[in-house]
Coordinates of C-alpha atoms in Angstrom, one line a residue:
Chain A
M1 CA 174.9 35.6 17.7
I2 CA 172.3 38.7 17.2
L3 CA 168.9 37.7 16.6
S4 CA 167.0 41.3 15.3
R5 CA 163.3 41.0 15.6
A6 CA 160.9 43.7 13.9
L7 CA 158.4 45.5 16.2
P8 CA 156.1 47.4 13.8
T9 CA 153.6 47.4 17.0
L10 CA 152.3 46.8 20.8
A11 CA 151.1 43.2 20.0
V12 CA 154.1 41.6 17.9
T13 CA 156.1 43.3 21.2
E14 CA 153.8 41.7 23.2
A15 CA 154.0 38.1 21.2
L16 CA 158.1 38.5 21.5
A17 CA 157.6 39.2 25.3
A18 CA 155.4 36.3 25.9
A19 CA 157.9 33.6 23.7
V20 CA 160.9 34.7 25.7
A21 CA 158.5 33.9 29.0
R22 CA 157.9 30.7 27.3
A23 CA 161.4 29.9 27.7
A24 CA 162.1 31.6 30.7
R25 CA 163.4 29.5 33.9
P26 CA 164.3 30.3 37.4
G27 CA 167.8 31.7 37.6
D28 CA 167.3 33.4 34.1
S29 CA 168.3 37.2 33.8
I30 CA 166.8 38.7 31.1
L31 CA 168.3 42.5 30.5
L32 CA 166.3 45.3 28.6
E33 CA 168.2 47.8 27.0
G34 CA 167.4 50.9 25.0
P35 CA 166.6 55.1 25.8
L36 CA 164.4 56.3 27.1
G37 CA 160.6 55.5 25.5
A38 CA 161.9 52.5 24.1
G39 CA 159.3 50.5 25.0
K40 CA 161.2 48.6 27.9
T41 CA 158.2 48.9 30.4
A42 CA 156.2 47.8 28.0
F43 CA 157.8 44.4 27.3
A44 CA 158.4 43.9 31.1
R45 CA 154.3 43.6 31.6
A46 CA 154.0 41.8 28.5
F47 CA 156.4 39.7 29.1
L48 CA 154.8 39.1 33.2
R49 CA 151.1 38.8 32.2
A50 CA 152.2 35.8 29.8
A51 CA 154.2 34.4 33.1
A52 CA 151.6 35.3 34.9
A53 CA 149.2 34.4 32.7
D54 CA 147.0 37.5 33.9
P55 CA 146.2 39.2 30.8
T56 CA 145.0 42.3 32.6
L57 CA 148.0 42.1 35.6
E58 CA 149.0 45.8 36.8
V59 CA 152.4 46.2 36.3
P60 CA 153.3 49.8 37.1
S61 CA 156.5 51.4 36.4
P62 CA 158.9 50.5 39.0
S63 CA 161.2 53.5 38.8
F64 CA 160.5 54.8 41.7
T65 CA 160.2 51.7 43.7
L66 CA 163.3 50.2 41.9
V67 CA 161.7 46.7 42.1
Q68 CA 158.7 45.0 42.2
S69 CA 158.0 41.2 42.9
Y70 CA 155.7 39.1 41.1
A71 CA 154.2 35.5 41.6
T72 CA 154.2 33.8 38.6
G73 CA 154.0 30.7 36.6
L74 CA 157.6 30.4 36.0
G75 CA 158.1 31.4 40.1
L76 CA 158.9 34.3 41.5
V77 CA 160.1 37.4 38.8
H78 CA 161.5 40.8 40.0
H79 CA 161.0 43.5 37.9
F80 CA 164.0 45.7 38.6
D81 CA 164.0 49.3 37.3
L82 CA 167.8 50.4 37.8
W83 CA 167.5 54.2 35.8
R84 CA 167.6 55.8 39.3
L85 CA 170.8 54.2 40.3
D86 CA 174.0 55.3 39.3
G87 CA 175.6 52.3 39.9
P88 CA 175.5 49.2 41.3
A89 CA 176.9 50.2 45.0
A90 CA 172.7 49.8 46.5
L91 CA 172.4 46.3 44.8
A92 CA 173.0 44.9 47.9
E93 CA 170.1 46.2 49.8
L94 CA 167.4 45.2 47.4
G95 CA 168.5 42.0 47.3
W96 CA 170.2 40.7 44.1
D97 CA 172.0 38.1 45.3
D98 CA 168.5 36.2 46.2
A99 CA 166.4 37.6 43.4
L100 CA 169.2 35.9 40.8
T101 CA 167.5 32.3 42.0
D102 CA 164.3 33.1 40.6
I103 CA 163.9 35.1 37.1
V104 CA 165.8 39.2 37.0
L105 CA 163.4 41.3 34.3
V106 CA 166.1 44.4 34.4
E107 CA 165.6 48.2 33.0
W108 CA 168.4 49.9 32.5
P109 CA 171.1 47.4 33.3
D110 CA 174.0 49.6 32.0
R111 CA 174.1 50.3 36.3
L112 CA 174.4 46.5 37.4
G113 CA 179.1 46.7 36.0
P114 CA 180.4 44.2 37.3
L115 CA 177.4 42.2 38.3
R116 CA 176.0 41.9 34.9
P117 CA 175.6 38.0 34.5
A118 CA 177.0 36.3 31.6
D119 CA 174.9 34.3 30.8
A120 CA 172.0 36.8 31.0
L121 CA 169.5 37.1 28.0
S122 CA 169.9 41.0 26.9
I123 CA 166.8 42.5 24.7
A124 CA 167.7 45.8 23.3
L125 CA 165.3 47.9 22.2
V126 CA 166.3 50.2 19.3
P127 CA 163.6 53.2 18.1
T128 CA 162.9 53.1 14.5
D129 CA 163.6 55.8 13.2
A130 CA 160.9 57.2 11.0
P131 CA 161.7 59.3 7.8
I132 CA 159.0 61.8 9.4
A133 CA 159.2 65.8 9.6
V134 CA 160.1 67.7 12.7
D135 CA 156.7 69.0 12.7
T136 CA 154.6 66.1 12.1
P137 CA 152.2 65.5 15.5
V138 CA 153.3 62.3 16.8
T139 CA 150.2 60.6 17.8
A140 CA 151.4 56.9 17.5
G141 CA 152.6 56.9 21.0
G142 CA 153.4 53.7 22.5
D143 CA 153.1 51.7 19.3
A144 CA 155.8 52.9 17.8
A145 CA 157.5 50.5 15.8
R146 CA 161.0 49.5 17.0
T147 CA 164.0 46.8 16.4
A148 CA 164.4 44.2 19.2
L149 CA 168.1 42.9 19.2
L150 CA 168.8 39.3 21.2
S151 CA 171.7 38.4 22.6
G152 CA 172.8 36.2 24.8
W153 CA 171.5 33.0 26.3
P154 CA 174.1 30.8 24.9
G155 CA 172.9 27.6 23.4
R156 CA 169.1 28.7 24.0
L157 CA 168.9 31.8 21.4
G158 CA 167.3 29.1 18.9
A159 CA 164.5 28.9 20.2
L160 CA 163.1 32.4 19.8
A161 CA 164.2 32.6 16.3
Chain B
M1 CA 140.2 57.9 73.4
D2 CA 142.8 60.2 72.8
L3 CA 145.8 58.2 73.6
A4 CA 148.3 61.3 73.2
G5 CA 145.9 62.5 75.8
G6 CA 145.7 66.0 73.8
R7 CA 149.4 66.2 74.3
P8 CA 151.9 67.4 71.5
V9 CA 152.8 64.2 69.1
L10 CA 156.1 63.9 66.7
G11 CA 156.5 62.9 63.4
I12 CA 159.4 61.7 61.5
E13 CA 159.0 61.0 57.3
S14 CA 162.4 59.3 55.5
S15 CA 160.3 57.6 52.8
C16 CA 162.3 59.1 49.7
D17 CA 164.1 61.9 49.3
E18 CA 163.3 64.1 52.3
T19 CA 164.1 63.8 55.7
A20 CA 161.6 65.6 57.6
A21 CA 160.7 65.9 61.5
A22 CA 157.9 68.0 62.9
V23 CA 156.1 69.1 65.8
L24 CA 152.3 69.4 66.4
A25 CA 149.8 70.4 69.5
G26 CA 147.5 67.6 70.4
D27 CA 145.3 70.7 68.1
G28 CA 146.7 69.6 65.2
R29 CA 149.0 73.4 65.0
I30 CA 152.2 72.8 64.0
L31 CA 154.7 74.0 66.9
A32 CA 157.7 73.2 65.2
A33 CA 158.4 72.0 61.4
L34 CA 162.4 70.8 59.4
V35 CA 162.8 69.2 56.1
A36 CA 166.3 68.9 54.9
S37 CA 166.0 67.6 51.0
Q38 CA 168.8 65.4 49.6
E39 CA 168.0 66.7 45.7
A40 CA 171.4 68.8 45.8
S41 CA 172.9 65.4 46.8
H42 CA 171.2 63.8 44.2
A43 CA 171.6 66.4 41.4
P44 CA 174.4 64.7 40.0
F45 CA 173.0 61.5 39.3
G46 CA 169.8 62.9 37.5
G47 CA 167.4 61.0 40.6
V48 CA 166.8 59.7 44.1
V49 CA 169.9 57.3 44.6
P50 CA 168.3 54.9 47.1
E51 CA 171.5 54.3 48.5
I52 CA 172.4 57.6 49.6
A53 CA 168.9 58.0 50.2
A54 CA 169.5 56.2 53.4
R55 CA 172.3 56.9 54.1
A56 CA 171.7 60.8 54.5
H57 CA 168.7 60.2 56.0
L58 CA 170.7 58.3 59.2
A59 CA 172.7 61.1 59.1
L60 CA 170.1 63.8 59.1
L61 CA 167.6 62.7 60.9
P62 CA 169.0 63.1 65.1
G63 CA 170.0 66.9 64.4
L64 CA 166.3 67.0 62.3
V65 CA 164.6 65.6 65.7
R66 CA 165.9 67.1 67.6
G67 CA 165.3 70.8 66.3
V68 CA 161.8 70.3 66.2
M69 CA 162.1 69.7 70.0
D70 CA 164.4 73.1 71.0
Q71 CA 162.2 74.5 68.6
A72 CA 158.7 73.9 70.2
G73 CA 160.9 73.8 73.6
L74 CA 159.5 70.1 74.3
G75 CA 161.6 67.4 76.0
F76 CA 159.9 64.0 75.0
A77 CA 157.9 63.8 78.1
D78 CA 156.0 66.4 77.5
L79 CA 155.1 64.0 73.9
G80 CA 152.2 62.3 73.8
G81 CA 153.0 60.1 71.1
V82 CA 155.7 59.3 68.1
A83 CA 154.6 59.0 64.5
A84 CA 156.7 57.9 61.7
T85 CA 156.5 57.1 58.0
T86 CA 156.8 53.0 57.6
G87 CA 155.6 52.7 53.8
P88 CA 155.4 52.9 51.1
G89 CA 158.8 54.0 50.1
L90 CA 162.4 53.1 49.3
I91 CA 162.8 50.5 52.6
G92 CA 166.6 51.9 53.4
G93 CA 164.7 55.5 54.3
L94 CA 161.9 53.7 55.4
I95 CA 164.4 51.7 58.1
V96 CA 165.9 54.3 59.6
G97 CA 163.0 56.7 60.3
S98 CA 160.7 53.8 61.8
Q99 CA 163.5 52.7 64.0
M100 CA 163.9 56.0 65.3
G101 CA 160.2 56.8 66.0
K102 CA 160.6 53.3 67.6
G103 CA 163.7 54.3 69.9
I104 CA 162.2 57.8 70.6
A105 CA 158.6 55.5 71.8
L106 CA 160.2 52.9 73.8
A107 CA 162.5 54.9 75.6
A108 CA 160.0 57.6 76.8
G109 CA 157.0 55.1 76.6
L110 CA 155.0 56.6 74.7
P111 CA 152.6 55.1 72.0
F112 CA 154.0 55.0 68.1
V113 CA 151.7 55.2 65.0
A114 CA 153.5 53.7 61.9
V115 CA 152.4 55.7 58.9
N116 CA 151.1 55.3 55.7
H117 CA 152.6 57.6 53.3
L118 CA 149.5 57.9 51.6
E119 CA 147.4 58.2 54.0
A120 CA 149.5 61.0 55.5
H121 CA 148.4 62.8 52.1
A122 CA 145.2 62.6 51.7
L123 CA 145.0 63.6 56.0
T124 CA 147.0 66.9 55.3
A125 CA 143.4 68.6 54.1
R126 CA 142.0 67.9 57.9
L127 CA 144.6 70.4 59.2
P128 CA 143.2 73.1 61.3
G129 CA 143.3 76.4 59.0
L130 CA 143.7 74.4 56.0
V131 CA 140.6 74.0 54.3
P132 CA 137.5 76.0 55.3
G133 CA 135.4 74.3 57.5
G134 CA 138.0 71.4 57.8
A135 CA 137.6 69.0 55.0
P136 CA 135.1 66.4 57.3
F137 CA 135.1 62.9 55.4
P138 CA 134.7 61.7 52.6
Y139 CA 136.4 64.0 50.1
L140 CA 138.1 63.0 47.0
L141 CA 141.9 63.1 46.7
L142 CA 144.2 63.3 43.7
L143 CA 147.8 62.4 44.7
I144 CA 150.2 63.4 42.0
S145 CA 154.0 62.8 42.4
G146 CA 157.0 60.7 41.6
G147 CA 156.5 57.8 42.9
H148 CA 152.2 57.6 43.3
C149 CA 149.0 58.8 41.1
Q150 CA 145.8 57.5 41.8
C151 CA 142.3 58.9 43.4
V152 CA 141.3 58.4 46.6
A153 CA 137.4 58.6 47.9
V154 CA 138.8 59.6 51.5
E155 CA 135.9 57.9 53.8
G156 CA 138.0 58.0 57.2
V157 CA 141.0 57.3 58.9
G158 CA 142.1 54.0 57.7
R159 CA 139.1 54.0 55.4
H160 CA 139.9 54.6 52.0
V161 CA 138.7 53.4 48.5
R162 CA 141.0 53.1 45.4
L163 CA 139.0 54.9 42.2
G164 CA 141.9 54.4 39.9
G165 CA 145.5 54.7 39.3
T166 CA 148.5 55.1 36.9
V167 CA 148.9 51.9 34.8
D168 CA 152.5 52.7 33.8
D169 CA 154.0 55.7 34.9
A170 CA 153.4 58.3 37.9
A171 CA 152.6 62.3 36.6
G172 CA 156.3 63.6 38.3
E173 CA 157.8 60.1 37.4
A174 CA 156.6 61.4 33.7
F175 CA 157.8 65.3 34.1
D176 CA 161.1 63.6 35.5
K177 CA 162.0 61.3 32.7
V178 CA 161.1 63.9 30.5
A179 CA 163.0 67.0 32.1
K180 CA 165.9 64.4 31.6
L181 CA 164.8 64.1 27.8
L182 CA 165.1 67.8 27.2
G183 CA 168.2 67.7 29.3
L184 CA 166.9 69.8 32.8
P185 CA 169.0 69.9 35.7
W186 CA 167.2 66.9 38.6
P187 CA 164.4 68.1 39.8
G188 CA 162.8 68.1 36.7
G189 CA 159.6 69.2 37.6
P190 CA 160.1 72.6 38.7
A191 CA 162.8 73.5 35.8
L192 CA 160.4 72.2 33.3
E193 CA 157.9 74.5 34.2
R194 CA 160.4 77.4 34.3
L195 CA 161.0 75.8 30.5
A196 CA 157.5 75.8 29.2
A197 CA 156.0 79.1 30.1
A198 CA 158.6 80.6 27.7
G199 CA 157.0 78.2 24.6
D200 CA 154.3 77.5 23.0
P201 CA 152.3 74.2 24.0
A202 CA 150.5 74.4 20.4
R203 CA 153.8 73.5 18.0
F204 CA 153.8 69.6 19.0
A205 CA 150.3 68.4 19.3
F206 CA 151.6 65.1 21.8
P207 CA 149.0 62.1 23.0
R208 CA 147.0 62.8 25.8
P209 CA 146.7 58.4 26.9
M210 CA 143.7 57.7 28.6
L211 CA 141.4 60.8 27.8
G212 CA 137.3 60.4 27.6
R213 CA 138.5 56.6 29.1
A214 CA 135.9 55.1 31.5
G215 CA 137.1 55.5 35.4
C216 CA 139.8 56.9 36.4
D217 CA 143.3 55.3 35.8
F218 CA 146.2 57.3 34.5
S219 CA 148.6 56.3 31.3
F220 CA 151.9 58.9 30.9
S221 CA 154.1 56.1 29.5
G222 CA 152.9 56.6 25.5
L223 CA 152.8 60.7 26.2
K224 CA 157.0 59.8 27.4
T225 CA 157.8 58.3 24.3
A226 CA 156.1 60.8 22.2
V227 CA 158.1 63.1 23.8
A228 CA 161.2 60.2 23.1
Q229 CA 160.7 60.1 19.5
T230 CA 160.1 63.8 19.0
V231 CA 163.6 64.8 20.8
A232 CA 165.0 61.9 18.6
R233 CA 163.8 63.8 15.1
F234 CA 165.9 66.8 16.4
G235 CA 169.5 64.4 16.3
A236 CA 171.8 64.3 18.7
G237 CA 172.9 66.8 20.8
A238 CA 171.4 69.8 22.9
L239 CA 168.1 71.1 21.5
E240 CA 167.5 74.5 20.5
P241 CA 165.9 76.7 23.5
R242 CA 163.0 77.7 21.3
V243 CA 162.6 73.8 20.4
A244 CA 163.2 72.7 23.8
A245 CA 160.9 75.2 25.6
D246 CA 157.9 73.9 22.8
L247 CA 158.2 70.5 23.8
A248 CA 158.2 71.6 27.6
A249 CA 154.8 73.3 27.2
G250 CA 153.1 70.5 24.5
F251 CA 154.8 68.2 27.5
Q252 CA 152.9 70.1 30.9
A253 CA 149.3 71.2 29.0
A254 CA 149.0 66.9 28.1
V255 CA 149.7 66.1 31.4
A256 CA 147.8 68.9 32.4
A257 CA 145.0 67.7 30.1
V258 CA 145.2 64.1 31.6
L259 CA 144.5 64.9 34.7
A260 CA 142.0 67.7 34.6
D261 CA 140.0 64.4 32.8
R262 CA 141.2 61.3 34.7
A263 CA 140.3 63.9 37.6
G264 CA 137.1 64.5 36.1
H265 CA 135.9 61.1 35.6
A266 CA 137.0 60.8 39.4
M267 CA 134.4 62.9 40.9
A268 CA 131.9 61.5 39.0
M269 CA 133.1 58.3 40.6
F270 CA 132.9 59.8 43.9
G271 CA 129.3 61.5 42.9
E272 CA 128.0 57.8 42.9
R273 CA 129.9 56.3 45.8
H274 CA 128.3 60.5 48.2
P275 CA 125.4 61.4 46.2
G276 CA 124.3 64.9 48.0
V277 CA 127.6 64.9 49.8
A278 CA 129.5 68.7 49.1
G279 CA 132.4 67.8 46.9
L280 CA 135.7 68.4 47.8
L281 CA 138.8 67.5 45.7
V282 CA 142.1 67.9 47.5
V283 CA 145.7 67.4 45.8
A284 CA 148.7 66.4 46.8
G285 CA 152.1 65.5 45.7
G286 CA 154.5 67.1 44.1
V287 CA 152.7 67.6 40.9
A288 CA 150.3 69.9 42.4
A289 CA 152.8 72.4 42.8
N290 CA 152.7 73.2 39.0
G291 CA 150.9 76.2 38.1
A292 CA 149.4 74.6 34.6
V293 CA 147.8 71.4 36.3
R294 CA 146.4 73.4 38.9
A295 CA 144.9 76.1 36.8
A296 CA 143.3 72.6 34.3
L297 CA 142.0 70.5 38.0
G298 CA 140.4 74.1 39.0
A299 CA 139.1 74.7 35.6
A300 CA 137.5 70.9 36.2
T301 CA 136.4 70.9 39.9
A302 CA 134.2 74.5 38.5
A303 CA 132.8 72.0 35.9
H304 CA 131.6 69.5 38.5
G305 CA 130.6 71.6 40.7
F306 CA 133.4 70.7 43.3
G307 CA 135.8 72.4 45.7
L308 CA 139.4 72.6 45.4
A309 CA 141.9 72.0 48.3
V310 CA 145.0 72.6 47.0
P311 CA 147.5 72.5 50.2
P312 CA 150.6 74.8 50.2
V313 CA 153.4 73.2 48.5
A314 CA 155.2 72.6 51.8
L315 CA 152.2 70.4 52.3
C316 CA 151.7 68.8 48.8
T317 CA 155.7 67.2 48.9
D318 CA 157.2 65.2 51.7
N319 CA 157.1 66.1 55.0
A320 CA 157.0 65.8 58.4
V321 CA 153.6 67.8 59.9
M322 CA 151.2 65.4 57.5
V323 CA 152.7 62.3 59.6
A324 CA 153.0 64.1 62.9
W325 CA 149.3 65.1 62.2
T326 CA 147.8 61.1 60.7
G327 CA 149.1 60.5 64.1
I328 CA 147.4 62.8 66.3
E329 CA 144.2 61.7 64.2
R330 CA 145.2 58.0 64.8
L331 CA 145.7 58.2 68.6
R332 CA 142.2 60.4 68.5
L333 CA 140.9 57.2 68.0
G334 CA 142.4 54.9 69.9
L335 CA 144.8 53.8 67.6
V336 CA 148.4 52.6 67.8
D337 CA 151.1 50.1 66.5
A338 CA 153.0 47.5 67.9
L339 CA 156.9 48.4 67.9
D340 CA 157.4 45.4 66.4
V341 CA 155.7 46.3 62.8
A342 CA 157.8 46.6 59.9
P343 CA 158.3 49.2 57.3
R344 CA 156.3 47.8 54.0
P345 CA 158.2 49.3 50.9
R346 CA 154.7 48.6 49.0
W347 CA 152.0 49.5 51.1
P348 CA 148.1 49.9 49.1
L349 CA 146.0 52.6 51.1
D350 CA 142.8 49.5 51.0
E351 CA 145.4 47.5 53.1
L352 CA 145.1 49.9 55.8
A353 CA 142.6 47.9 57.7
G354 CA 145.1 46.2 59.2
A355 CA 145.7 48.8 62.5
V356 CA 144.2 47.8 65.5
A357 CA 143.2 48.9 68.6
A358 CA 145.9 48.6 71.7
P359 CA 146.6 49.7 75.0
P360 CA 149.5 52.3 74.6
P361 CA 152.5 50.9 76.0
P362 CA 153.0 51.7 80.3
R363 CA 154.7 54.9 81.1
P364 CA 157.7 54.5 82.7
P365 CA 158.1 55.9 86.4
A366 CA 159.2 59.6 86.5

């Protein structure tokens, strides 16, 4: 089953992230897929702010640090960004096995290879092709339209429909 | 009391992709400095691969330390202390560098200084001869690198006040990611600047996130997304050289404008904290090497009546000179760390107050 959700604005993205946070529990893996600039970190930030019930929680990009951990109302949430990895070899060094007992949010999950959790919720963020001329100024920035394709979470995906 | 007794200090840096060692005389003169960059080994992956980083630090560091000691003509017994970056950064590299530093300190009976990488960047401006007048406290630091992006009021050793920082991506991270979008090789920053030199910065009007906003926080994620969306409009495959150059120039102009605007706000905030102080803006981090950024910051400091100090590129990017110098500054104040201090991947500058003055370990009998 694949659930498709249109995300015309950042506010709708944040509402979906909050709904995922309400459904999440320790042991869950949430994989955020999509190209550079698709809104993965923005989604993760909204999830963490909802989970921590703190709308101003600082959630910097973990591209450099690879993982940042947050204490939330759902227990610990580990925000991984595997962009700089070439494969799963370094994951052990990052405490991947221990993190799986809590909630993990993973950007660039293709780097997980065989370590990809089978029961994960996958959220693919697809920038919406806008029929605009090449020389139209880009002003929307992070608030551009995209579509989320949700899959996985056997038996639980309906809660997000 | 200077715990180093005016003797030379060894510095070790291994928090990201540079492995470095340096020996400074007690007065801060650089006696020897070596940097081994892992750029080449990382290039195929388009980034810093941390597992490789830890192993490479382990392979490189003993030779680098031996090299600087030989160049300086010193043995460990001639040193007055050992300083090693202990955070923030990638945990593997931090373990390798700090443990080596502690091992040398223990074996030679020297005081050990656990250096915060951010403080090392902050104190670099105080190296003798770098800034006319020697950069007395307080001054304003703009740290712009791949992993860090923040404005800090540097008010003393261990006394730093973060005025603002990025709410999402660091400036250097934005350079690296946009460079990747444009199909440029790692490291992305210098390649992007070379490409931008031939481009028209006005063709693509990219957003300038946070421009004019109160405070001095940064945001680069929306700008990165705007570049990604624009690149996507040109379809799959390699960009025409002309288009790529214009995209690079437009992006670089947007980053420079944002950094200048945010630095302007930071200078105003610094002025309110320290009225009557002759303002000095010190820039550190790899992004400081970018010519467009330096030019924009030059204009901003002139407009605010601040001086601008941009250390030479080799001292702006990660290096061990700044680590040894921080060791000297801390040892002069009697600040030393215990050998059981743990590496800290996250170590914000305002958590530095924990440094405690303690007597150095006894020197072993000669």
